[in-house]
Amino acid sequence: MEGWTIEQLEGKDVFVIEGQVAIPNNYSAGIVGSRFLVELRDNCRIMGIRCPKCDRCYVPPKSTCMECFGQLTEFVEVGKSGTLLTFTVDHHTTPVQTASPPNVYGIIKLDGADTGLLHLIGEVDGKAVKSGMRLEAVFNEERRGSILDIKYFRPAEAG
Amino acid sequence: MTDNAEELIHVEYTQPWRYRWSTGKYIGKAYAETKRNKRLMGNRCSKCQEIVWPPEPVCPRCKVPTGEKWVELGDTGTVLQYTYQVMPMWDPHVGRARAHPHPSANIRMDSGCHIMHRLEETDPEKLKKVKRVKAVWKEEGRQGGMDDILYFRAIDG
Ligand SMILES: [Zn+2]
Ligand SMILES: [Zn+2]
């Protein structure tokens, strides 16, 4: 049968069932998220959105301010470099992460942003990654309007 | 800033979640019986004497070990409820609708157990009259499990 198998153990009244649950998704990035992704794809620019009342700059951008609940519309470009706030090294494979492990995930506060952006960290051994280190975005040659148009963040040259 | 500021991005994908599980001894026995003998088998609780279906090592009513007094559920029963499906049932393994929709029913077997299965009748008017039913087993390609029964067919009396 398609998608799964059932197998009886040799000489035993026990079966092993193996398969998958396949969940069709249609994720919409929304108005603000789409703008963020289009800028990544077309211009290699990382956009934040600023709250005029609180002066907080959200990256990735969101339509509502978490502090004052105001509607946000003021897009600003932030730096391609930033500071690593925290990170983790992941040794598992999952269906959603196609890169082979170990994968280093970091939360990066880009220059000009007030929030952290979750992304992969590359070109560095997991053991050498430290909170507070400077990182810079590496863009893919072929971009399709995805957060993975940024390939990963790598350690930035000092200065 | 950009010409296509109005472009909306959406991503379509099918997310697979892999699993692998073993039936263990009790469900394994039930599956082996459907596969080998076209029989539904439950186990009778040593305390309350009710048939546990699907078979389990512990009685859900008495919370005591059920033991392995195996009993046949039989092939005949009475439809208590059914759902006429306008939309075909989803197949969770492949993320698509099943090709052949059949109504789902809650059937009380003559042995007293309740089971959920499909009905052969798909006409919404004729369905209303379906009361007594009998399991129609696959003659070939039985793998073990409830899908070894194709559906339940309406019978007289
Ligand atoms: Zn605000
Ligand atoms: Zn009991």
PDB file of C-alpha atoms and ligand atoms in Angstrom:
ATOM      1  CA  MET A   1       0.000   0.000   0.000  1.00  0.00           C
ATOM      2  CA  GLU A   2       1.212   3.481  -0.812  1.00  0.00           C
ATOM      3  CA  GLY A   3       2.986   5.415   1.928  1.00  0.00           C
ATOM      4  CA  TRP A   4       3.346   2.664   4.503  1.00  0.00           C
ATOM      5  CA  THR A   5       4.206  -0.995   5.005  1.00  0.00           C
ATOM      6  CA  ILE A   6       3.183  -3.689   7.446  1.00  0.00           C
ATOM      7  CA  GLU A   7       5.466  -6.630   8.022  1.00  0.00           C
ATOM      8  CA  GLN A   8       4.946  -9.756  10.088  1.00  0.00           C
ATOM      9  CA  LEU A   9       7.961 -10.851  12.117  1.00  0.00           C
ATOM     10  CA  GLU A  10       9.256 -14.248  11.010  1.00  0.00           C
ATOM     11  CA  GLY A  11       7.283 -17.007  12.777  1.00  0.00           C
ATOM     12  CA  LYS A  12       5.650 -14.610  15.254  1.00  0.00           C
ATOM     13  CA  ASP A  13       2.231 -13.041  15.705  1.00  0.00           C
ATOM     14  CA  VAL A  14       3.788  -9.588  15.815  1.00  0.00           C
ATOM     15  CA  PHE A  15       3.769  -6.944  13.095  1.00  0.00           C
ATOM     16  CA  VAL A  16       5.912  -3.882  12.479  1.00  0.00           C
ATOM     17  CA  ILE A  17       4.231  -0.954  10.791  1.00  0.00           C
ATOM     18  CA  GLU A  18       6.377   1.635   9.112  1.00  0.00           C
ATOM     19  CA  GLY A  19       5.378   4.694   7.153  1.00  0.00           C
ATOM     20  CA  GLN A  20       4.689   8.356   7.298  1.00  0.00           C
ATOM     21  CA  VAL A  21       2.000  10.863   8.019  1.00  0.00           C
ATOM     22  CA  ALA A  22       2.099  13.276   5.085  1.00  0.00           C
ATOM     23  CA  ILE A  23       0.712  16.698   5.917  1.00  0.00           C
ATOM     24  CA  PRO A  24       0.083  19.090   3.024  1.00  0.00           C
ATOM     25  CA  ASN A  25       0.927  22.678   3.994  1.00  0.00           C
ATOM     26  CA  ASN A  26       0.325  26.016   2.338  1.00  0.00           C
ATOM     27  CA  TYR A  27       2.200  28.641   4.282  1.00  0.00           C
ATOM     28  CA  SER A  28       1.505  32.283   3.541  1.00  0.00           C
ATOM     29  CA  ALA A  29       4.208  34.759   4.489  1.00  0.00           C
ATOM     30  CA  GLY A  30       1.652  37.579   4.674  1.00  0.00           C
ATOM     31  CA  ILE A  31       2.128  41.152   3.476  1.00  0.00           C
ATOM     32  CA  VAL A  32       5.040  42.046   5.758  1.00  0.00           C
ATOM     33  CA  GLY A  33       6.762  38.653   5.507  1.00  0.00           C
ATOM     34  CA  SER A  34       6.457  38.673   1.710  1.00  0.00           C
ATOM     35  CA  ARG A  35       8.156  42.053   1.498  1.00  0.00           C
ATOM     36  CA  PHE A  36      11.000  40.711   3.657  1.00  0.00           C
ATOM     37  CA  LEU A  37      11.447  37.651   1.406  1.00  0.00           C
ATOM     38  CA  VAL A  38      11.145  39.597  -1.872  1.00  0.00           C
ATOM     39  CA  GLU A  39      13.920  41.964  -0.709  1.00  0.00           C
ATOM     40  CA  LEU A  40      16.136  38.994   0.164  1.00  0.00           C
ATOM     41  CA  ARG A  41      15.528  37.439  -3.227  1.00  0.00           C
ATOM     42  CA  ASP A  42      15.745  40.486  -5.506  1.00  0.00           C
ATOM     43  CA  ASN A  43      18.159  42.805  -3.711  1.00  0.00           C
ATOM     44  CA  CYS A  44      20.034  40.757  -1.093  1.00  0.00           C
ATOM     45  CA  ARG A  45      18.769  43.220   1.472  1.00  0.00           C
ATOM     46  CA  ILE A  46      17.656  42.328   4.977  1.00  0.00           C
ATOM     47  CA  MET A  47      14.670  44.431   5.957  1.00  0.00           C
ATOM     48  CA  GLY A  48      13.385  45.239   9.400  1.00  0.00           C
ATOM     49  CA  ILE A  49      10.299  47.153  10.388  1.00  0.00           C
ATOM     50  CA  ARG A  50      10.340  50.025  12.864  1.00  0.00           C
ATOM     51  CA  CYS A  51       7.716  51.014  15.391  1.00  0.00           C
ATOM     52  CA  PRO A  52       7.522  54.842  15.323  1.00  0.00           C
ATOM     53  CA  LYS A  53       6.198  54.904  18.903  1.00  0.00           C
ATOM     54  CA  CYS A  54       8.653  52.548  20.643  1.00  0.00           C
ATOM     55  CA  ASP A  55      11.522  52.964  18.182  1.00  0.00           C
ATOM     56  CA  ARG A  56      12.016  49.191  18.154  1.00  0.00           C
ATOM     57  CA  CYS A  57      13.219  47.612  14.923  1.00  0.00           C
ATOM     58  CA  TYR A  58      11.927  44.084  14.331  1.00  0.00           C
ATOM     59  CA  VAL A  59      13.915  41.585  12.230  1.00  0.00           C
ATOM     60  CA  PRO A  60      12.286  39.567  10.801  1.00  0.00           C
ATOM     61  CA  PRO A  61       9.594  42.210  10.355  1.00  0.00           C
ATOM     62  CA  LYS A  62       6.128  41.770  11.811  1.00  0.00           C
ATOM     63  CA  SER A  63       2.917  43.698  11.257  1.00  0.00           C
ATOM     64  CA  THR A  64       2.162  44.393  14.935  1.00  0.00           C
ATOM     65  CA  CYS A  65       4.432  45.873  17.610  1.00  0.00           C
ATOM     66  CA  MET A  66       4.827  43.541  20.587  1.00  0.00           C
ATOM     67  CA  GLU A  67       5.114  46.486  22.986  1.00  0.00           C
ATOM     68  CA  CYS A  68       2.383  48.919  21.937  1.00  0.00           C
ATOM     69  CA  PHE A  69       0.349  46.725  19.522  1.00  0.00           C
ATOM     70  CA  GLY A  70       0.596  49.429  16.864  1.00  0.00           C
ATOM     71  CA  GLN A  71       0.359  48.537  13.181  1.00  0.00           C
ATOM     72  CA  LEU A  72       3.827  48.673  11.633  1.00  0.00           C
ATOM     73  CA  THR A  73       4.540  49.870   8.103  1.00  0.00           C
ATOM     74  CA  GLU A  74       7.948  51.571   8.207  1.00  0.00           C
ATOM     75  CA  PHE A  75      10.443  49.228   6.561  1.00  0.00           C
ATOM     76  CA  VAL A  76      14.133  49.914   7.143  1.00  0.00           C
ATOM     77  CA  GLU A  77      17.179  48.126   5.831  1.00  0.00           C
ATOM     78  CA  VAL A  78      19.419  46.657   8.517  1.00  0.00           C
ATOM     79  CA  GLY A  79      22.995  45.445   8.340  1.00  0.00           C
ATOM     80  CA  LYS A  80      24.089  42.167   6.787  1.00  0.00           C
ATOM     81  CA  SER A  81      26.312  41.711   9.842  1.00  0.00           C
ATOM     82  CA  GLY A  82      25.386  41.331  13.464  1.00  0.00           C
ATOM     83  CA  THR A  83      26.157  39.873  16.854  1.00  0.00           C
ATOM     84  CA  LEU A  84      25.377  36.319  17.931  1.00  0.00           C
ATOM     85  CA  LEU A  85      23.078  36.365  20.961  1.00  0.00           C
ATOM     86  CA  THR A  86      22.844  32.610  21.556  1.00  0.00           C
ATOM     87  CA  PHE A  87      23.239  29.344  19.656  1.00  0.00           C
ATOM     88  CA  THR A  88      22.830  25.571  19.749  1.00  0.00           C
ATOM     89  CA  VAL A  89      24.473  22.669  17.942  1.00  0.00           C
ATOM     90  CA  ASP A  90      21.991  20.139  16.545  1.00  0.00           C
ATOM     91  CA  HIS A  91      23.195  16.614  15.799  1.00  0.00           C
ATOM     92  CA  HIS A  92      19.840  15.204  14.607  1.00  0.00           C
ATOM     93  CA  THR A  93      18.376  14.950  11.146  1.00  0.00           C
ATOM     94  CA  THR A  94      14.728  15.901  10.695  1.00  0.00           C
ATOM     95  CA  PRO A  95      12.477  15.949   7.620  1.00  0.00           C
ATOM     96  CA  VAL A  96      12.419  19.755   7.682  1.00  0.00           C
ATOM     97  CA  GLN A  97      16.179  20.270   7.879  1.00  0.00           C
ATOM     98  CA  THR A  98      17.769  18.998   4.698  1.00  0.00           C
ATOM     99  CA  ALA A  99      21.331  20.073   5.569  1.00  0.00           C
ATOM    100  CA  SER A 100      23.333  17.201   7.047  1.00  0.00           C
ATOM    101  CA  PRO A 101      24.158  17.436  10.766  1.00  0.00           C
ATOM    102  CA  PRO A 102      25.710  18.811  12.843  1.00  0.00           C
ATOM    103  CA  ASN A 103      23.867  22.088  12.240  1.00  0.00           C
ATOM    104  CA  VAL A 104      24.589  25.193  14.258  1.00  0.00           C
ATOM    105  CA  TYR A 105      21.568  27.421  14.847  1.00  0.00           C
ATOM    106  CA  GLY A 106      22.058  30.920  16.122  1.00  0.00           C
ATOM    107  CA  ILE A 107      19.961  33.908  17.077  1.00  0.00           C
ATOM    108  CA  ILE A 108      21.636  36.903  15.489  1.00  0.00           C
ATOM    109  CA  LYS A 109      20.977  40.539  16.305  1.00  0.00           C
ATOM    110  CA  LEU A 110      21.765  42.361  13.087  1.00  0.00           C
ATOM    111  CA  ASP A 111      23.242  45.869  13.190  1.00  0.00           C
ATOM    112  CA  GLY A 112      20.327  48.282  13.462  1.00  0.00           C
ATOM    113  CA  ALA A 113      17.878  45.632  14.683  1.00  0.00           C
ATOM    114  CA  ASP A 114      16.474  45.288  18.192  1.00  0.00           C
ATOM    115  CA  THR A 115      15.435  41.641  17.910  1.00  0.00           C
ATOM    116  CA  GLY A 116      17.216  38.410  17.052  1.00  0.00           C
ATOM    117  CA  LEU A 117      16.909  36.503  13.777  1.00  0.00           C
ATOM    118  CA  LEU A 118      17.111  32.705  13.839  1.00  0.00           C
ATOM    119  CA  HIS A 119      19.393  31.220  11.193  1.00  0.00           C
ATOM    120  CA  LEU A 120      22.142  28.717  10.480  1.00  0.00           C
ATOM    121  CA  ILE A 121      25.783  29.380  11.214  1.00  0.00           C
ATOM    122  CA  GLY A 122      28.311  28.091   8.683  1.00  0.00           C
ATOM    123  CA  GLU A 123      32.008  27.976   7.818  1.00  0.00           C
ATOM    124  CA  VAL A 124      32.886  27.414  11.463  1.00  0.00           C
ATOM    125  CA  ASP A 125      33.182  24.390  13.755  1.00  0.00           C
ATOM    126  CA  GLY A 126      30.415  24.225  16.375  1.00  0.00           C
ATOM    127  CA  LYS A 127      33.039  24.123  19.128  1.00  0.00           C
ATOM    128  CA  ALA A 128      34.463  27.477  18.024  1.00  0.00           C
ATOM    129  CA  VAL A 129      31.116  29.308  18.082  1.00  0.00           C
ATOM    130  CA  LYS A 130      30.752  31.789  20.961  1.00  0.00           C
ATOM    131  CA  SER A 131      27.913  34.075  21.994  1.00  0.00           C
ATOM    132  CA  GLY A 132      28.854  37.655  21.228  1.00  0.00           C
ATOM    133  CA  MET A 133      30.855  36.813  18.114  1.00  0.00           C
ATOM    134  CA  ARG A 134      30.384  38.874  14.946  1.00  0.00           C
ATOM    135  CA  LEU A 135      28.670  37.189  11.992  1.00  0.00           C
ATOM    136  CA  GLU A 136      27.816  38.168   8.431  1.00  0.00           C
ATOM    137  CA  ALA A 137      25.173  36.893   6.008  1.00  0.00           C
ATOM    138  CA  VAL A 138      26.167  34.744   3.027  1.00  0.00           C
ATOM    139  CA  PHE A 139      23.559  34.859   0.252  1.00  0.00           C
ATOM    140  CA  ASN A 140      22.834  32.053  -2.182  1.00  0.00           C
ATOM    141  CA  GLU A 141      23.526  32.640  -5.868  1.00  0.00           C
ATOM    142  CA  GLU A 142      20.097  31.311  -6.771  1.00  0.00           C
ATOM    143  CA  ARG A 143      17.358  32.843  -4.634  1.00  0.00           C
ATOM    144  CA  ARG A 144      13.671  31.947  -4.579  1.00  0.00           C
ATOM    145  CA  GLY A 145      12.077  34.156  -1.941  1.00  0.00           C
ATOM    146  CA  SER A 146      12.872  31.996   1.071  1.00  0.00           C
ATOM    147  CA  ILE A 147      14.633  32.606   4.388  1.00  0.00           C
ATOM    148  CA  LEU A 148      17.203  30.170   2.981  1.00  0.00           C
ATOM    149  CA  ASP A 149      18.116  32.759   0.319  1.00  0.00           C
ATOM    150  CA  ILE A 150      20.535  33.559   3.099  1.00  0.00           C
ATOM    151  CA  LYS A 151      22.659  30.411   3.012  1.00  0.00           C
ATOM    152  CA  TYR A 152      23.944  30.956   6.557  1.00  0.00           C
ATOM    153  CA  PHE A 153      25.828  33.449   8.696  1.00  0.00           C
ATOM    154  CA  ARG A 154      29.602  33.064   8.943  1.00  0.00           C
ATOM    155  CA  PRO A 155      32.181  34.629  11.239  1.00  0.00           C
ATOM    156  CA  ALA A 156      32.844  38.195  10.082  1.00  0.00           C
ATOM    157  CA  GLU A 157      36.291  39.679   9.603  1.00  0.00           C
ATOM    158  CA  ALA A 158      37.167  41.840  12.557  1.00  0.00           C
ATOM    159  CA  GLY A 159      36.678  45.576  11.940  1.00  0.00           C
TER     160      GLY A 159
ATOM    161  CA  MET B   1      11.748  50.708  -2.655  1.00  0.00           C
ATOM    162  CA  THR B   2      10.872  47.847  -4.929  1.00  0.00           C
ATOM    163  CA  ASP B   3       8.571  47.450  -7.892  1.00  0.00           C
ATOM    164  CA  ASN B   4       6.953  44.262  -6.700  1.00  0.00           C
ATOM    165  CA  ALA B   5       6.136  45.314  -3.130  1.00  0.00           C
ATOM    166  CA  GLU B   6       2.669  43.811  -3.586  1.00  0.00           C
ATOM    167  CA  GLU B   7       3.932  40.341  -4.399  1.00  0.00           C
ATOM    168  CA  LEU B   8       2.703  37.811  -1.849  1.00  0.00           C
ATOM    169  CA  ILE B   9       4.811  34.780  -1.133  1.00  0.00           C
ATOM    170  CA  HIS B  10       3.403  31.433  -0.167  1.00  0.00           C
ATOM    171  CA  VAL B  11       5.052  28.070   0.109  1.00  0.00           C
ATOM    172  CA  GLU B  12       3.348  24.781  -0.689  1.00  0.00           C
ATOM    173  CA  TYR B  13       4.917  21.614   0.595  1.00  0.00           C
ATOM    174  CA  THR B  14       3.995  18.213   1.942  1.00  0.00           C
ATOM    175  CA  GLN B  15       5.519  17.507   5.286  1.00  0.00           C
ATOM    176  CA  PRO B  16       6.324  13.841   5.923  1.00  0.00           C
ATOM    177  CA  TRP B  17       6.616  12.574   9.490  1.00  0.00           C
ATOM    178  CA  ARG B  18       8.174   9.137   9.624  1.00  0.00           C
ATOM    179  CA  TYR B  19       7.071   6.540  12.145  1.00  0.00           C
ATOM    180  CA  ARG B  20       7.776   2.903  12.959  1.00  0.00           C
ATOM    181  CA  TRP B  21       5.899   0.937  15.563  1.00  0.00           C
ATOM    182  CA  SER B  22       5.394  -2.629  16.671  1.00  0.00           C
ATOM    183  CA  THR B  23       1.969  -4.068  17.375  1.00  0.00           C
ATOM    184  CA  GLY B  24       3.235  -6.027  20.395  1.00  0.00           C
ATOM    185  CA  LYS B  25       1.691  -9.303  21.444  1.00  0.00           C
ATOM    186  CA  TYR B  26      -2.019  -8.441  21.717  1.00  0.00           C
ATOM    187  CA  ILE B  27      -2.668  -6.366  18.593  1.00  0.00           C
ATOM    188  CA  GLY B  28      -0.214  -8.716  16.870  1.00  0.00           C
ATOM    189  CA  LYS B  29      -2.443 -11.686  17.676  1.00  0.00           C
ATOM    190  CA  ALA B  30      -5.492  -9.815  16.338  1.00  0.00           C
ATOM    191  CA  TYR B  31      -3.689  -8.855  13.133  1.00  0.00           C
ATOM    192  CA  ALA B  32      -2.399 -12.410  12.634  1.00  0.00           C
ATOM    193  CA  GLU B  33      -5.966 -13.720  12.965  1.00  0.00           C
ATOM    194  CA  THR B  34      -7.383 -11.319  10.367  1.00  0.00           C
ATOM    195  CA  LYS B  35      -4.548 -12.149   8.008  1.00  0.00           C
ATOM    196  CA  ARG B  36      -4.530 -15.918   8.453  1.00  0.00           C
ATOM    197  CA  ASN B  37      -8.114 -16.812   9.326  1.00  0.00           C
ATOM    198  CA  LYS B  38     -10.316 -13.796   8.437  1.00  0.00           C
ATOM    199  CA  ARG B  39     -11.358 -13.628  12.072  1.00  0.00           C
ATOM    200  CA  LEU B  40     -11.781 -10.721  14.472  1.00  0.00           C
ATOM    201  CA  MET B  41     -10.398 -11.792  17.854  1.00  0.00           C
ATOM    202  CA  GLY B  42     -10.547  -9.955  21.161  1.00  0.00           C
ATOM    203  CA  ASN B  43      -9.510 -11.048  24.609  1.00  0.00           C
ATOM    204  CA  ARG B  44     -11.918 -11.559  27.479  1.00  0.00           C
ATOM    205  CA  CYS B  45     -11.159  -9.800  30.748  1.00  0.00           C
ATOM    206  CA  SER B  46     -10.591 -12.277  33.585  1.00  0.00           C
ATOM    207  CA  LYS B  47     -12.516 -10.034  35.995  1.00  0.00           C
ATOM    208  CA  CYS B  48     -15.500  -8.408  34.237  1.00  0.00           C
ATOM    209  CA  GLN B  49     -15.716 -11.083  31.514  1.00  0.00           C
ATOM    210  CA  GLU B  50     -16.254  -8.411  28.830  1.00  0.00           C
ATOM    211  CA  ILE B  51     -14.463  -8.738  25.502  1.00  0.00           C
ATOM    212  CA  VAL B  52     -11.711  -6.134  25.087  1.00  0.00           C
ATOM    213  CA  TRP B  53     -11.498  -4.814  21.550  1.00  0.00           C
ATOM    214  CA  PRO B  54      -9.000  -4.009  20.229  1.00  0.00           C
ATOM    215  CA  PRO B  55      -7.274  -6.563  22.482  1.00  0.00           C
ATOM    216  CA  GLU B  56      -5.166  -5.073  25.245  1.00  0.00           C
ATOM    217  CA  PRO B  57      -2.962  -6.404  28.041  1.00  0.00           C
ATOM    218  CA  VAL B  58      -4.963  -4.406  30.637  1.00  0.00           C
ATOM    219  CA  CYS B  59      -8.756  -4.159  30.846  1.00  0.00           C
ATOM    220  CA  PRO B  60      -9.768  -0.500  30.351  1.00  0.00           C
ATOM    221  CA  ARG B  61     -12.680  -0.981  32.785  1.00  0.00           C
ATOM    222  CA  CYS B  62     -11.126  -3.011  35.619  1.00  0.00           C
ATOM    223  CA  LYS B  63      -7.475  -1.996  35.233  1.00  0.00           C
ATOM    224  CA  VAL B  64      -6.375  -5.592  35.754  1.00  0.00           C
ATOM    225  CA  PRO B  65      -4.306  -7.798  33.422  1.00  0.00           C
ATOM    226  CA  THR B  66      -6.738  -9.240  30.890  1.00  0.00           C
ATOM    227  CA  GLY B  67      -4.896 -12.440  30.080  1.00  0.00           C
ATOM    228  CA  GLU B  68      -5.164 -14.398  26.863  1.00  0.00           C
ATOM    229  CA  LYS B  69      -8.627 -15.868  26.788  1.00  0.00           C
ATOM    230  CA  TRP B  70      -9.176 -15.255  23.089  1.00  0.00           C
ATOM    231  CA  VAL B  71     -12.715 -15.016  21.743  1.00  0.00           C
ATOM    232  CA  GLU B  72     -14.170 -14.424  18.298  1.00  0.00           C
ATOM    233  CA  LEU B  73     -16.134 -11.261  17.677  1.00  0.00           C
ATOM    234  CA  GLY B  74     -17.935 -12.802  14.728  1.00  0.00           C
ATOM    235  CA  ASP B  75     -18.710 -11.174  11.400  1.00  0.00           C
ATOM    236  CA  THR B  76     -22.191  -9.813  12.001  1.00  0.00           C
ATOM    237  CA  GLY B  77     -23.458  -6.760  13.823  1.00  0.00           C
ATOM    238  CA  THR B  78     -25.843  -3.833  13.883  1.00  0.00           C
ATOM    239  CA  VAL B  79     -25.140  -0.297  12.683  1.00  0.00           C
ATOM    240  CA  LEU B  80     -25.553   2.191  15.529  1.00  0.00           C
ATOM    241  CA  GLN B  81     -24.404   5.313  13.726  1.00  0.00           C
ATOM    242  CA  TYR B  82     -22.857   6.195  10.431  1.00  0.00           C
ATOM    243  CA  THR B  83     -21.389   9.239   8.713  1.00  0.00           C
ATOM    244  CA  TYR B  84     -22.264   9.868   5.093  1.00  0.00           C
ATOM    245  CA  GLN B  85     -19.146  11.377   3.639  1.00  0.00           C
ATOM    246  CA  VAL B  86     -19.492  14.111   1.075  1.00  0.00           C
ATOM    247  CA  MET B  87     -15.747  14.648   1.068  1.00  0.00           C
ATOM    248  CA  PRO B  88     -13.676  11.506   0.549  1.00  0.00           C
ATOM    249  CA  MET B  89     -11.659  10.368   3.556  1.00  0.00           C
ATOM    250  CA  TRP B  90      -8.127  11.705   3.763  1.00  0.00           C
ATOM    251  CA  ASP B  91      -5.307   9.219   3.532  1.00  0.00           C
ATOM    252  CA  PRO B  92      -2.821  10.438   6.139  1.00  0.00           C
ATOM    253  CA  HIS B  93       0.022   8.366   4.703  1.00  0.00           C
ATOM    254  CA  VAL B  94       0.172  10.183   1.399  1.00  0.00           C
ATOM    255  CA  GLY B  95      -1.616  13.455   2.183  1.00  0.00           C
ATOM    256  CA  ARG B  96      -4.316  12.978  -0.450  1.00  0.00           C
ATOM    257  CA  ALA B  97      -7.981  12.058  -0.546  1.00  0.00           C
ATOM    258  CA  ARG B  98      -8.774   8.354  -0.816  1.00  0.00           C
ATOM    259  CA  ALA B  99     -10.006   7.271  -4.209  1.00  0.00           C
ATOM    260  CA  HIS B 100     -13.103   5.387  -3.048  1.00  0.00           C
ATOM    261  CA  PRO B 101     -15.142   6.984  -0.307  1.00  0.00           C
ATOM    262  CA  HIS B 102     -17.294   4.773   1.893  1.00  0.00           C
ATOM    263  CA  PRO B 103     -19.402   5.847   4.851  1.00  0.00           C
ATOM    264  CA  SER B 104     -17.856   5.191   8.269  1.00  0.00           C
ATOM    265  CA  ALA B 105     -20.038   3.403  10.808  1.00  0.00           C
ATOM    266  CA  ASN B 106     -20.052   2.525  14.459  1.00  0.00           C
ATOM    267  CA  ILE B 107     -21.116  -1.120  14.494  1.00  0.00           C
ATOM    268  CA  ARG B 108     -22.139  -3.145  17.524  1.00  0.00           C
ATOM    269  CA  MET B 109     -21.056  -6.698  16.840  1.00  0.00           C
ATOM    270  CA  ASP B 110     -23.368  -9.481  18.000  1.00  0.00           C
ATOM    271  CA  SER B 111     -20.646 -10.425  20.494  1.00  0.00           C
ATOM    272  CA  GLY B 112     -21.120  -7.042  22.167  1.00  0.00           C
ATOM    273  CA  CYS B 113     -18.015  -5.174  20.933  1.00  0.00           C
ATOM    274  CA  HIS B 114     -18.179  -1.884  19.123  1.00  0.00           C
ATOM    275  CA  ILE B 115     -16.016  -1.408  16.059  1.00  0.00           C
ATOM    276  CA  MET B 116     -15.560   1.396  13.556  1.00  0.00           C
ATOM    277  CA  HIS B 117     -15.489   0.414   9.907  1.00  0.00           C
ATOM    278  CA  ARG B 118     -16.692   1.297   6.433  1.00  0.00           C
ATOM    279  CA  LEU B 119     -20.069   0.412   4.898  1.00  0.00           C
ATOM    280  CA  GLU B 120     -20.398  -0.924   1.377  1.00  0.00           C
ATOM    281  CA  GLU B 121     -23.545   1.073   0.654  1.00  0.00           C
ATOM    282  CA  THR B 122     -22.775   4.579  -0.603  1.00  0.00           C
ATOM    283  CA  ASP B 123     -26.263   5.729  -1.631  1.00  0.00           C
ATOM    284  CA  PRO B 124     -27.406   8.233   1.034  1.00  0.00           C
ATOM    285  CA  GLU B 125     -31.078   7.136   0.834  1.00  0.00           C
ATOM    286  CA  LYS B 126     -30.380   3.400   0.942  1.00  0.00           C
ATOM    287  CA  LEU B 127     -27.936   3.974   3.794  1.00  0.00           C
ATOM    288  CA  LYS B 128     -30.766   5.027   6.076  1.00  0.00           C
ATOM    289  CA  LYS B 129     -32.204   1.523   5.912  1.00  0.00           C
ATOM    290  CA  VAL B 130     -28.955  -0.319   6.611  1.00  0.00           C
ATOM    291  CA  LYS B 131     -29.264  -2.029   9.999  1.00  0.00           C
ATOM    292  CA  ARG B 132     -27.804  -5.529  10.018  1.00  0.00           C
ATOM    293  CA  VAL B 133     -24.368  -5.915   8.458  1.00  0.00           C
ATOM    294  CA  LYS B 134     -21.730  -8.559   7.821  1.00  0.00           C
ATOM    295  CA  ALA B 135     -17.995  -8.173   7.274  1.00  0.00           C
ATOM    296  CA  VAL B 136     -16.738  -8.690   3.713  1.00  0.00           C
ATOM    297  CA  TRP B 137     -13.167  -9.929   3.917  1.00  0.00           C
ATOM    298  CA  LYS B 138     -10.461  -9.488   1.335  1.00  0.00           C
ATOM    299  CA  GLU B 139      -9.898 -12.836  -0.339  1.00  0.00           C
ATOM    300  CA  GLU B 140      -6.364 -11.915  -1.315  1.00  0.00           C
ATOM    301  CA  GLY B 141      -3.660  -9.561  -0.141  1.00  0.00           C
ATOM    302  CA  ARG B 142      -4.556  -9.611   3.546  1.00  0.00           C
ATOM    303  CA  GLN B 143      -1.707  -7.979   5.466  1.00  0.00           C
ATOM    304  CA  GLY B 144      -3.039  -8.032   9.012  1.00  0.00           C
ATOM    305  CA  GLY B 145      -5.323  -5.426  10.537  1.00  0.00           C
ATOM    306  CA  MET B 146      -8.747  -3.909  10.011  1.00  0.00           C
ATOM    307  CA  ASP B 147      -8.119  -3.203   6.338  1.00  0.00           C
ATOM    308  CA  ASP B 148      -8.312  -6.968   5.797  1.00  0.00           C
ATOM    309  CA  ILE B 149     -12.059  -6.271   5.909  1.00  0.00           C
ATOM    310  CA  LEU B 150     -13.095  -4.390   2.779  1.00  0.00           C
ATOM    311  CA  TYR B 151     -16.317  -3.064   4.322  1.00  0.00           C
ATOM    312  CA  PHE B 152     -19.542  -4.206   5.947  1.00  0.00           C
ATOM    313  CA  ARG B 153     -22.388  -5.322   3.685  1.00  0.00           C
ATOM    314  CA  ALA B 154     -26.092  -5.001   4.497  1.00  0.00           C
ATOM    315  CA  ILE B 155     -27.803  -8.350   5.253  1.00  0.00           C
ATOM    316  CA  ASP B 156     -31.327  -9.459   6.119  1.00  0.00           C
ATOM    317  CA  GLY B 157     -32.195 -10.151   9.760  1.00  0.00           C
TER     318      GLY B 157
HETATM  319 ZN    ZN C   1       5.590  49.908  19.414  1.00  0.00          ZN
HETATM  320 ZN    ZN C   2     -12.502  -6.035  32.928  1.00  0.00          ZN
END
